[in-house]
């Protein structure tokens, strides 16, 4: 049976995926990983690869999507499929990357937690960023994630390559999952990215291009934190896509 491996985004930990994993078919073999506190993107990916069995479907959210795409490039034989959830497309501007890394350096736990909770309205849909339960989950994840990972991953994110043409070149089928109201990785950017790489729609009539197929699904009424906001809808999108891909 194919294993599904889930990689979290910035400020997220393995437990952040629990609602999505619970919504997937029970018979599926699923696991979620914490990303190592490694600032070098190659090293981060190589260390993560040691925890992934050959023939897995890797699901990455945001930063996890960056890692997943780099994993496909460095360790293609590991992957049977790839799911990119609100993943950044282009390389980061060098000045912006340097500013991100500087902001994340030498933070105390309290300072880091303030950053994790700041501006939540920009990463969640509507008023979700003000919901006490949502904020409590964000703080729980941040405390498990910690300032060391934040500093390391801020550097790794800044070194990401441009992935504008990646999906069409991937060594396995790719599902791109966009959010209807993503302010971090803009929804229109996700749509253009998928379309430029020949994506078929995620419905029952989606076209297939064999092993190189790219599919796009957009989840309505959700923001960048899609796995936390609408986990059941994400689980359904992954399940439907993988059943069609296997068939």
mmCIF file of C-alpha atoms in Angstrom:
data_model
loop_
_atom_site.group_PDB
_atom_site.id
_atom_site.type_symbol
_atom_site.label_atom_id
_atom_site.label_comp_id
_atom_site.label_asym_id
_atom_site.label_seq_id
_atom_site.Cartn_x
_atom_site.Cartn_y
_atom_site.Cartn_z
ATOM 1 C CA UNK A 1 0.000 0.000 0.000
ATOM 2 C CA UNK A 2 1.235 3.502 -0.848
ATOM 3 C CA UNK A 3 2.324 5.639 2.099
ATOM 4 C CA UNK A 4 1.323 9.293 2.343
ATOM 5 C CA UNK A 5 3.840 11.563 4.085
ATOM 6 C CA UNK A 6 2.810 15.055 5.211
ATOM 7 C CA UNK A 7 5.232 17.985 5.615
ATOM 8 C CA UNK A 8 4.104 21.099 7.541
ATOM 9 C CA UNK A 9 4.538 24.763 6.721
ATOM 10 C CA UNK A 10 6.322 27.563 8.573
ATOM 11 C CA UNK A 11 5.251 27.676 12.251
ATOM 12 C CA UNK A 12 3.681 24.229 11.830
ATOM 13 C CA UNK A 13 4.493 20.814 13.267
ATOM 14 C CA UNK A 14 3.480 17.243 12.498
ATOM 15 C CA UNK A 15 0.444 17.553 14.755
ATOM 16 C CA UNK A 16 -0.892 20.387 12.585
ATOM 17 C CA UNK A 17 -1.864 17.702 10.067
ATOM 18 C CA UNK A 18 -3.986 15.679 12.527
ATOM 19 C CA UNK A 19 -7.396 16.998 11.319
ATOM 20 C CA UNK A 20 -6.512 16.163 7.709
ATOM 21 C CA UNK A 21 -5.188 12.703 8.598
ATOM 22 C CA UNK A 22 -8.369 11.907 10.541
ATOM 23 C CA UNK A 23 -10.450 12.793 7.484
ATOM 24 C CA UNK A 24 -8.546 10.440 5.149
ATOM 25 C CA UNK A 25 -9.610 6.808 4.607
ATOM 26 C CA UNK A 26 -8.612 4.748 7.658
ATOM 27 C CA UNK A 27 -7.021 2.061 5.513
ATOM 28 C CA UNK A 28 -4.413 4.483 4.173
ATOM 29 C CA UNK A 29 -0.915 4.444 5.622
ATOM 30 C CA UNK A 30 -0.262 8.062 6.659
ATOM 31 C CA UNK A 31 2.400 9.839 8.671
ATOM 32 C CA UNK A 32 3.300 13.468 9.340
ATOM 33 C CA UNK A 33 6.843 14.671 9.937
ATOM 34 C CA UNK A 34 8.439 17.586 11.746
ATOM 35 C CA UNK A 35 10.933 19.348 9.494
ATOM 36 C CA UNK A 36 14.473 19.462 10.944
ATOM 37 C CA UNK A 37 15.954 22.776 12.092
ATOM 38 C CA UNK A 38 18.319 22.956 9.129
ATOM 39 C CA UNK A 39 18.995 26.260 7.293
ATOM 40 C CA UNK A 40 20.566 24.666 4.217
ATOM 41 C CA UNK A 41 17.765 23.608 1.873
ATOM 42 C CA UNK A 42 19.733 20.689 0.403
ATOM 43 C CA UNK A 43 20.598 19.359 3.857
ATOM 44 C CA UNK A 44 17.046 19.892 5.105
ATOM 45 C CA UNK A 45 15.694 17.859 2.204
ATOM 46 C CA UNK A 46 18.302 15.110 2.508
ATOM 47 C CA UNK A 47 17.576 14.691 6.220
ATOM 48 C CA UNK A 48 13.854 14.579 5.543
ATOM 49 C CA UNK A 49 14.361 12.033 2.752
ATOM 50 C CA UNK A 50 15.794 9.548 5.239
ATOM 51 C CA UNK A 51 12.351 9.345 6.851
ATOM 52 C CA UNK A 52 10.449 8.656 3.610
ATOM 53 C CA UNK A 53 9.980 5.229 2.055
ATOM 54 C CA UNK A 54 10.395 4.689 -1.673
ATOM 55 C CA UNK A 55 7.098 4.977 -3.520
ATOM 56 C CA UNK A 56 5.450 7.481 -1.165
ATOM 57 C CA UNK A 57 3.043 10.297 -1.931
ATOM 58 C CA UNK A 58 4.454 13.432 -0.301
ATOM 59 C CA UNK A 59 2.081 16.218 0.714
ATOM 60 C CA UNK A 60 3.664 19.579 1.514
ATOM 61 C CA UNK A 61 2.010 22.744 2.795
ATOM 62 C CA UNK A 62 3.703 26.079 2.044
ATOM 63 C CA UNK A 63 7.290 25.595 3.302
ATOM 64 C CA UNK A 64 6.553 21.860 3.204
ATOM 65 C CA UNK A 65 5.711 22.283 -0.481
ATOM 66 C CA UNK A 66 9.086 23.937 -1.075
ATOM 67 C CA UNK A 67 10.757 20.976 0.631
ATOM 68 C CA UNK A 68 8.624 18.494 -1.323
ATOM 69 C CA UNK A 69 9.571 20.002 -4.691
ATOM 70 C CA UNK A 70 13.254 20.020 -3.762
ATOM 71 C CA UNK A 71 12.858 16.420 -2.579
ATOM 72 C CA UNK A 72 11.464 15.467 -5.980
ATOM 73 C CA UNK A 73 14.525 16.979 -7.631
ATOM 74 C CA UNK A 74 17.131 15.416 -5.331
ATOM 75 C CA UNK A 75 15.413 12.078 -4.542
ATOM 76 C CA UNK A 76 12.944 11.407 -7.390
ATOM 77 C CA UNK A 77 12.805 7.651 -6.816
ATOM 78 C CA UNK A 78 11.125 8.198 -3.435
ATOM 79 C CA UNK A 79 7.984 9.686 -4.944
ATOM 80 C CA UNK A 80 4.880 8.053 -6.382
ATOM 81 C CA UNK A 81 2.973 11.335 -6.218
ATOM 82 C CA UNK A 82 3.258 14.900 -4.996
ATOM 83 C CA UNK A 83 0.658 17.227 -3.449
ATOM 84 C CA UNK A 84 1.557 20.922 -3.219
ATOM 85 C CA UNK A 85 -0.756 22.849 -0.885
ATOM 86 C CA UNK A 86 -0.549 26.656 -1.217
ATOM 87 C CA UNK A 87 3.145 26.275 -2.067
ATOM 88 C CA UNK A 88 5.349 29.257 -3.054
ATOM 89 C CA UNK A 89 6.141 29.340 -6.753
ATOM 90 C CA UNK A 90 8.971 31.790 -7.410
ATOM 91 C CA UNK A 91 12.344 32.443 -5.837
ATOM 92 C CA UNK A 92 12.430 35.062 -3.093
ATOM 93 C CA UNK A 93 13.909 38.508 -3.675
ATOM 94 C CA UNK A 94 17.412 38.523 -2.080
ATOM 95 C CA UNK A 95 16.705 41.640 0.001
ATOM 96 C CA UNK A 96 13.424 40.200 1.250
ATOM 97 C CA UNK A 97 15.140 36.902 2.042
ATOM 98 C CA UNK A 98 17.862 38.676 4.022
ATOM 99 C CA UNK A 99 15.265 40.696 5.936
ATOM 100 C CA UNK A 100 13.313 37.522 6.722
ATOM 101 C CA UNK A 101 16.420 35.771 8.029
ATOM 102 C CA UNK A 102 17.473 38.796 10.110
ATOM 103 C CA UNK A 103 14.018 39.066 11.693
ATOM 104 C CA UNK A 104 14.187 35.416 12.723
ATOM 105 C CA UNK A 105 17.673 35.541 14.289
ATOM 106 C CA UNK A 106 18.253 35.131 18.036
ATOM 107 C CA UNK A 107 14.615 35.296 19.099
ATOM 108 C CA UNK A 108 13.538 34.317 22.589
ATOM 109 C CA UNK A 109 10.599 31.894 22.775
ATOM 110 C CA UNK A 110 8.305 34.762 23.740
ATOM 111 C CA UNK A 111 9.471 36.969 20.888
ATOM 112 C CA UNK A 112 9.013 34.138 18.429
ATOM 113 C CA UNK A 113 5.492 33.373 19.678
ATOM 114 C CA UNK A 114 4.542 37.024 19.126
ATOM 115 C CA UNK A 115 5.720 36.753 15.513
ATOM 116 C CA UNK A 116 3.773 33.521 14.996
ATOM 117 C CA UNK A 117 0.566 35.153 16.247
ATOM 118 C CA UNK A 118 1.089 38.483 14.462
ATOM 119 C CA UNK A 119 -0.961 39.226 11.382
ATOM 120 C CA UNK A 120 -3.082 36.074 11.527
ATOM 121 C CA UNK A 121 -5.833 37.822 9.555
ATOM 122 C CA UNK A 122 -3.528 37.656 6.512
ATOM 123 C CA UNK A 123 -3.078 33.875 6.609
ATOM 124 C CA UNK A 124 -6.612 32.761 7.498
ATOM 125 C CA UNK A 125 -9.885 33.319 5.662
ATOM 126 C CA UNK A 126 -12.326 35.937 6.919
ATOM 127 C CA UNK A 127 -12.442 36.222 10.700
ATOM 128 C CA UNK A 128 -10.816 32.850 11.405
ATOM 129 C CA UNK A 129 -7.578 34.528 12.469
ATOM 130 C CA UNK A 130 -9.442 36.065 15.412
ATOM 131 C CA UNK A 131 -11.083 32.815 16.540
ATOM 132 C CA UNK A 132 -9.753 31.884 20.021
ATOM 133 C CA UNK A 133 -9.550 28.189 19.112
ATOM 134 C CA UNK A 134 -7.652 28.937 15.920
ATOM 135 C CA UNK A 135 -5.247 31.200 17.804
ATOM 136 C CA UNK A 136 -4.781 28.551 20.490
ATOM 137 C CA UNK A 137 -3.870 25.957 17.859
ATOM 138 C CA UNK A 138 -1.457 28.388 16.202
ATOM 139 C CA UNK A 139 0.238 28.983 19.567
ATOM 140 C CA UNK A 140 0.378 25.249 20.346
ATOM 141 C CA UNK A 141 2.050 24.544 17.010
ATOM 142 C CA UNK A 142 4.446 27.470 17.397
ATOM 143 C CA UNK A 143 5.571 26.288 20.826
ATOM 144 C CA UNK A 144 6.371 22.867 19.385
ATOM 145 C CA UNK A 145 8.036 24.416 16.357
ATOM 146 C CA UNK A 146 10.137 26.947 18.254
ATOM 147 C CA UNK A 147 12.504 29.818 17.415
ATOM 148 C CA UNK A 148 15.375 27.540 16.328
ATOM 149 C CA UNK A 149 13.319 25.988 13.532
ATOM 150 C CA UNK A 150 11.918 29.395 12.591
ATOM 151 C CA UNK A 151 15.403 30.860 12.198
ATOM 152 C CA UNK A 152 16.655 27.877 10.189
ATOM 153 C CA UNK A 153 13.626 27.640 7.932
ATOM 154 C CA UNK A 154 13.597 31.383 7.287
ATOM 155 C CA UNK A 155 17.044 30.987 5.728
ATOM 156 C CA UNK A 156 16.051 27.859 3.792
ATOM 157 C CA UNK A 157 12.948 29.552 2.383
ATOM 158 C CA UNK A 158 15.028 32.482 1.173
ATOM 159 C CA UNK A 159 17.262 30.122 -0.811
ATOM 160 C CA UNK A 160 14.437 28.370 -2.667
ATOM 161 C CA UNK A 161 14.763 28.197 -6.459
ATOM 162 C CA UNK A 162 12.127 29.346 -8.896
ATOM 163 C CA UNK A 163 9.635 26.533 -9.502
ATOM 164 C CA UNK A 164 7.546 28.115 -12.245
ATOM 165 C CA UNK A 165 8.010 25.138 -14.583
ATOM 166 C CA UNK A 166 8.485 22.424 -11.967
ATOM 167 C CA UNK A 167 5.094 20.647 -11.971
ATOM 168 C CA UNK A 168 5.264 19.731 -15.656
ATOM 169 C CA UNK A 169 8.800 18.401 -15.147
ATOM 170 C CA UNK A 170 8.115 16.443 -11.948
ATOM 171 C CA UNK A 171 8.999 12.724 -11.890
ATOM 172 C CA UNK A 172 5.489 11.791 -10.712
ATOM 173 C CA UNK A 173 1.852 12.964 -10.867
ATOM 174 C CA UNK A 174 1.304 16.325 -9.141
ATOM 175 C CA UNK A 175 -1.759 17.771 -7.418
ATOM 176 C CA UNK A 176 -1.669 21.524 -6.814
ATOM 177 C CA UNK A 177 -4.136 22.639 -4.145
ATOM 178 C CA UNK A 178 -4.914 26.356 -4.036
ATOM 179 C CA UNK A 179 -6.966 28.363 -1.563
ATOM 180 C CA UNK A 180 -9.682 30.705 -2.801
ATOM 181 C CA UNK A 181 -8.534 33.607 -0.590
ATOM 182 C CA UNK A 182 -4.782 33.081 -0.169
ATOM 183 C CA UNK A 183 -2.993 36.348 0.600
ATOM 184 C CA UNK A 184 0.430 34.727 1.158
ATOM 185 C CA UNK A 185 0.698 32.825 -2.122
ATOM 186 C CA UNK A 186 -1.966 34.691 -4.100
ATOM 187 C CA UNK A 187 -4.766 32.579 -5.515
ATOM 188 C CA UNK A 188 -4.339 33.975 -9.022
ATOM 189 C CA UNK A 189 -0.660 33.039 -8.907
ATOM 190 C CA UNK A 190 -1.579 29.455 -8.010
ATOM 191 C CA UNK A 191 -4.087 29.306 -10.858
ATOM 192 C CA UNK A 192 -1.615 30.670 -13.411
ATOM 193 C CA UNK A 193 1.082 28.296 -12.166
ATOM 194 C CA UNK A 194 -1.179 25.280 -12.578
ATOM 195 C CA UNK A 195 -2.468 26.400 -15.961
ATOM 196 C CA UNK A 196 1.027 27.116 -17.294
ATOM 197 C CA UNK A 197 2.002 23.556 -16.380
ATOM 198 C CA UNK A 198 -0.912 21.975 -18.218
ATOM 199 C CA UNK A 199 -3.106 21.237 -15.221
ATOM 200 C CA UNK A 200 -6.418 19.515 -15.662
ATOM 201 C CA UNK A 201 -9.284 20.335 -13.331
ATOM 202 C CA UNK A 202 -9.859 18.254 -10.212
ATOM 203 C CA UNK A 203 -13.332 17.060 -11.148
ATOM 204 C CA UNK A 204 -14.382 13.598 -12.241
ATOM 205 C CA UNK A 205 -13.727 14.521 -15.862
ATOM 206 C CA UNK A 206 -10.165 15.710 -15.288
ATOM 207 C CA UNK A 207 -7.812 14.891 -18.120
ATOM 208 C CA UNK A 208 -4.743 12.752 -17.556
ATOM 209 C CA UNK A 209 -1.372 12.906 -19.254
ATOM 210 C CA UNK A 210 0.054 9.744 -17.783
ATOM 211 C CA UNK A 211 2.927 9.803 -15.297
ATOM 212 C CA UNK A 212 3.511 13.535 -15.825
ATOM 213 C CA UNK A 213 -0.104 14.600 -15.143
ATOM 214 C CA UNK A 214 -0.701 17.857 -13.252
ATOM 215 C CA UNK A 215 -4.058 18.523 -11.585
ATOM 216 C CA UNK A 216 -5.342 21.701 -9.927
ATOM 217 C CA UNK A 217 -7.983 21.875 -7.202
ATOM 218 C CA UNK A 218 -9.079 25.072 -5.455
ATOM 219 C CA UNK A 219 -10.732 24.939 -2.045
ATOM 220 C CA UNK A 220 -13.395 27.646 -1.566
ATOM 221 C CA UNK A 221 -13.693 29.977 1.441
ATOM 222 C CA UNK A 222 -10.252 29.304 2.833
ATOM 223 C CA UNK A 223 -6.907 31.068 3.189
ATOM 224 C CA UNK A 224 -3.238 30.117 3.219
ATOM 225 C CA UNK A 225 -3.636 27.908 6.309
ATOM 226 C CA UNK A 226 -5.840 25.544 4.340
ATOM 227 C CA UNK A 227 -4.828 22.314 6.178
ATOM 228 C CA UNK A 228 -5.995 23.824 9.485
ATOM 229 C CA UNK A 229 -8.988 25.732 8.116
ATOM 230 C CA UNK A 230 -10.632 23.153 5.829
ATOM 231 C CA UNK A 231 -8.993 19.771 6.539
ATOM 232 C CA UNK A 232 -11.969 17.676 5.429
ATOM 233 C CA UNK A 233 -12.106 19.384 2.031
ATOM 234 C CA UNK A 234 -8.345 18.955 1.619
ATOM 235 C CA UNK A 235 -8.575 15.275 2.546
ATOM 236 C CA UNK A 236 -11.331 14.784 -0.026
ATOM 237 C CA UNK A 237 -9.278 16.515 -2.736
ATOM 238 C CA UNK A 238 -6.261 14.304 -1.993
ATOM 239 C CA UNK A 239 -8.347 11.121 -1.785
ATOM 240 C CA UNK A 240 -10.208 11.748 -5.035
ATOM 241 C CA UNK A 241 -7.016 12.653 -6.894
ATOM 242 C CA UNK A 242 -5.035 9.661 -5.671
ATOM 243 C CA UNK A 243 -7.842 7.199 -6.436
ATOM 244 C CA UNK A 244 -7.998 8.520 -10.028
ATOM 245 C CA UNK A 245 -4.192 8.502 -10.292
ATOM 246 C CA UNK A 246 -3.889 4.901 -9.085
ATOM 247 C CA UNK A 247 -6.682 3.818 -11.422
#
